[in-house]
Amino acid sequence: MIKIYHNNRCSKSRCGIALLEESGKEFEVVKYLENIPSEKELKEIIKLLKIAPIELVRKNEKVWKEEFKGKELSDAAIITAMVNNPKLIERPIIINGNKAVIGRPTEKILEII
């Protein structure tokens, strides 16, 4: 089943939900600010996305700028930062089987559904 990591306050995330609804396919919504992914889950997501952990970070978030920007961080430290501050996780993330994309732009979702 398709899974979308969603933040309702994000317009791109809401667009992702709308696109999935229009597709008619079943999907599961994960409100990741409430149900924070574990380090293991984030590692799996990053592997599916085929990106480095830093590429999943929202670098314009206040917490990133104040606590992490300009520091040398290991991949493990970046993942821990996202678990401890889930606002840092880029969204929406859509997973379908062994494929995943960050839905920016929204049309990228079409590549995997």
Short mmCIF file of C-alpha atoms in Angstrom, two decimals:
data_model
loop_
_atom_site.label_atom_id
_atom_site.label_comp_id
_atom_site.label_asym_id
_atom_site.label_seq_id
_atom_site.Cartn_x
_atom_site.Cartn_y
_atom_site.Cartn_z
CA MET A 1 0.00 0.00 0.00
CA ILE A 2 1.08 3.56 -0.70
CA LYS A 3 2.14 5.57 2.34
CA ILE A 4 2.44 9.34 2.59
CA TYR A 5 4.31 11.10 5.37
CA HIS A 6 2.14 14.16 5.78
CA ASN A 7 2.04 17.51 7.56
CA ASN A 8 -1.41 19.08 7.27
CA ARG A 9 0.03 22.59 7.64
CA CYS A 10 2.11 22.15 4.47
CA SER A 11 0.49 23.07 1.15
CA LYS A 12 2.73 20.67 -0.83
CA SER A 13 1.76 17.89 1.54
CA ARG A 14 -1.94 18.68 1.11
CA CYS A 15 -1.43 18.68 -2.68
CA GLY A 16 0.16 15.24 -2.36
CA ILE A 17 -2.89 13.93 -0.50
CA ALA A 18 -5.18 15.41 -3.17
CA LEU A 19 -3.19 13.78 -5.97
CA LEU A 20 -3.33 10.41 -4.22
CA GLU A 21 -7.08 10.79 -3.67
CA GLU A 22 -7.55 11.62 -7.37
CA SER A 23 -5.55 8.53 -8.35
CA GLY A 24 -8.19 6.33 -6.73
CA LYS A 25 -5.49 4.18 -5.13
CA GLU A 26 -5.57 3.21 -1.49
CA PHE A 27 -3.03 4.92 0.70
CA GLU A 28 -2.10 5.37 4.33
CA VAL A 29 -1.46 8.79 5.84
CA VAL A 30 1.32 9.05 8.42
CA LYS A 31 1.14 12.30 10.36
CA TYR A 32 4.84 12.25 11.09
CA LEU A 33 4.77 15.18 13.54
CA GLU A 34 2.50 13.07 15.77
CA ASN A 35 3.81 9.60 14.89
CA ILE A 36 7.50 10.43 14.68
CA PRO A 37 9.50 7.94 12.63
CA SER A 38 12.18 6.05 14.53
CA GLU A 39 15.82 6.24 13.52
CA LYS A 40 15.41 2.81 11.90
CA GLU A 41 12.37 3.98 9.89
CA LEU A 42 14.15 7.14 8.77
CA LYS A 43 17.16 5.10 7.63
CA GLU A 44 14.83 2.86 5.60
CA ILE A 45 13.09 5.89 4.06
CA ILE A 46 16.43 7.50 3.17
CA LYS A 47 17.57 4.24 1.57
CA LEU A 48 14.37 4.05 -0.51
CA LEU A 49 14.78 7.68 -1.55
CA LYS A 50 18.39 6.97 -2.57
CA ILE A 51 19.60 10.19 -0.96
CA ALA A 52 21.97 11.24 1.79
CA PRO A 53 20.32 12.09 5.14
CA ILE A 54 21.17 15.78 4.74
CA GLU A 55 19.02 15.87 1.59
CA LEU A 56 15.94 15.07 3.70
CA VAL A 57 16.51 18.05 6.02
CA ARG A 58 14.46 21.24 5.76
CA LYS A 59 17.36 23.65 6.13
CA ASN A 60 15.21 26.79 6.42
CA GLU A 61 13.59 25.64 9.66
CA LYS A 62 14.46 27.79 12.64
CA VAL A 63 15.71 24.85 14.70
CA TRP A 64 18.14 23.85 11.93
CA LYS A 65 19.52 27.38 11.61
CA GLU A 66 19.89 27.81 15.38
CA GLU A 67 21.24 24.39 16.36
CA PHE A 68 22.82 22.65 13.39
CA LYS A 69 23.68 24.98 10.51
CA GLY A 70 27.39 25.15 9.76
CA LYS A 71 28.28 22.18 11.96
CA GLU A 72 30.01 19.03 10.76
CA LEU A 73 27.39 16.34 11.37
CA SER A 74 27.60 12.63 10.68
CA ASP A 75 24.71 10.91 8.89
CA ALA A 76 23.73 9.36 12.24
CA ALA A 77 23.68 12.79 13.91
CA ILE A 78 21.51 14.20 11.11
CA ILE A 79 19.04 11.33 11.46
CA THR A 80 18.95 11.80 15.24
CA ALA A 81 18.30 15.53 14.72
CA MET A 82 15.30 14.70 12.49
CA VAL A 83 13.91 12.21 15.02
CA ASN A 84 14.27 14.75 17.83
CA ASN A 85 12.95 17.61 15.65
CA PRO A 86 10.53 16.06 13.13
CA LYS A 87 9.79 19.49 11.64
CA LEU A 88 13.18 19.10 9.97
CA ILE A 89 11.93 16.21 7.81
CA GLU A 90 11.18 17.27 4.24
CA ARG A 91 7.63 16.56 3.14
CA PRO A 92 5.65 14.99 1.74
CA ILE A 93 7.38 11.64 1.42
CA ILE A 94 5.51 9.04 -0.59
CA ILE A 95 6.42 5.36 -0.44
CA ASN A 96 5.04 2.70 -2.75
CA GLY A 97 6.60 -0.71 -2.21
CA ASN A 98 10.34 -0.34 -2.68
CA LYS A 99 10.10 3.10 -4.30
CA ALA A 100 9.91 6.50 -2.65
CA VAL A 101 9.92 10.17 -3.61
CA ILE A 102 9.75 13.53 -1.94
CA GLY A 103 6.65 15.12 -3.46
CA ARG A 104 8.28 18.39 -4.49
CA PRO A 105 7.05 19.22 -7.02
CA THR A 106 3.81 17.30 -6.49
CA GLU A 107 4.06 15.73 -9.97
CA LYS A 108 7.02 13.62 -8.74
CA ILE A 109 4.46 11.46 -6.94
CA LEU A 110 3.19 10.27 -10.32
CA GLU A 111 6.55 8.56 -10.91
CA ILE A 112 5.81 5.89 -8.30
CA ILE A 113 2.03 5.43 -8.16
#
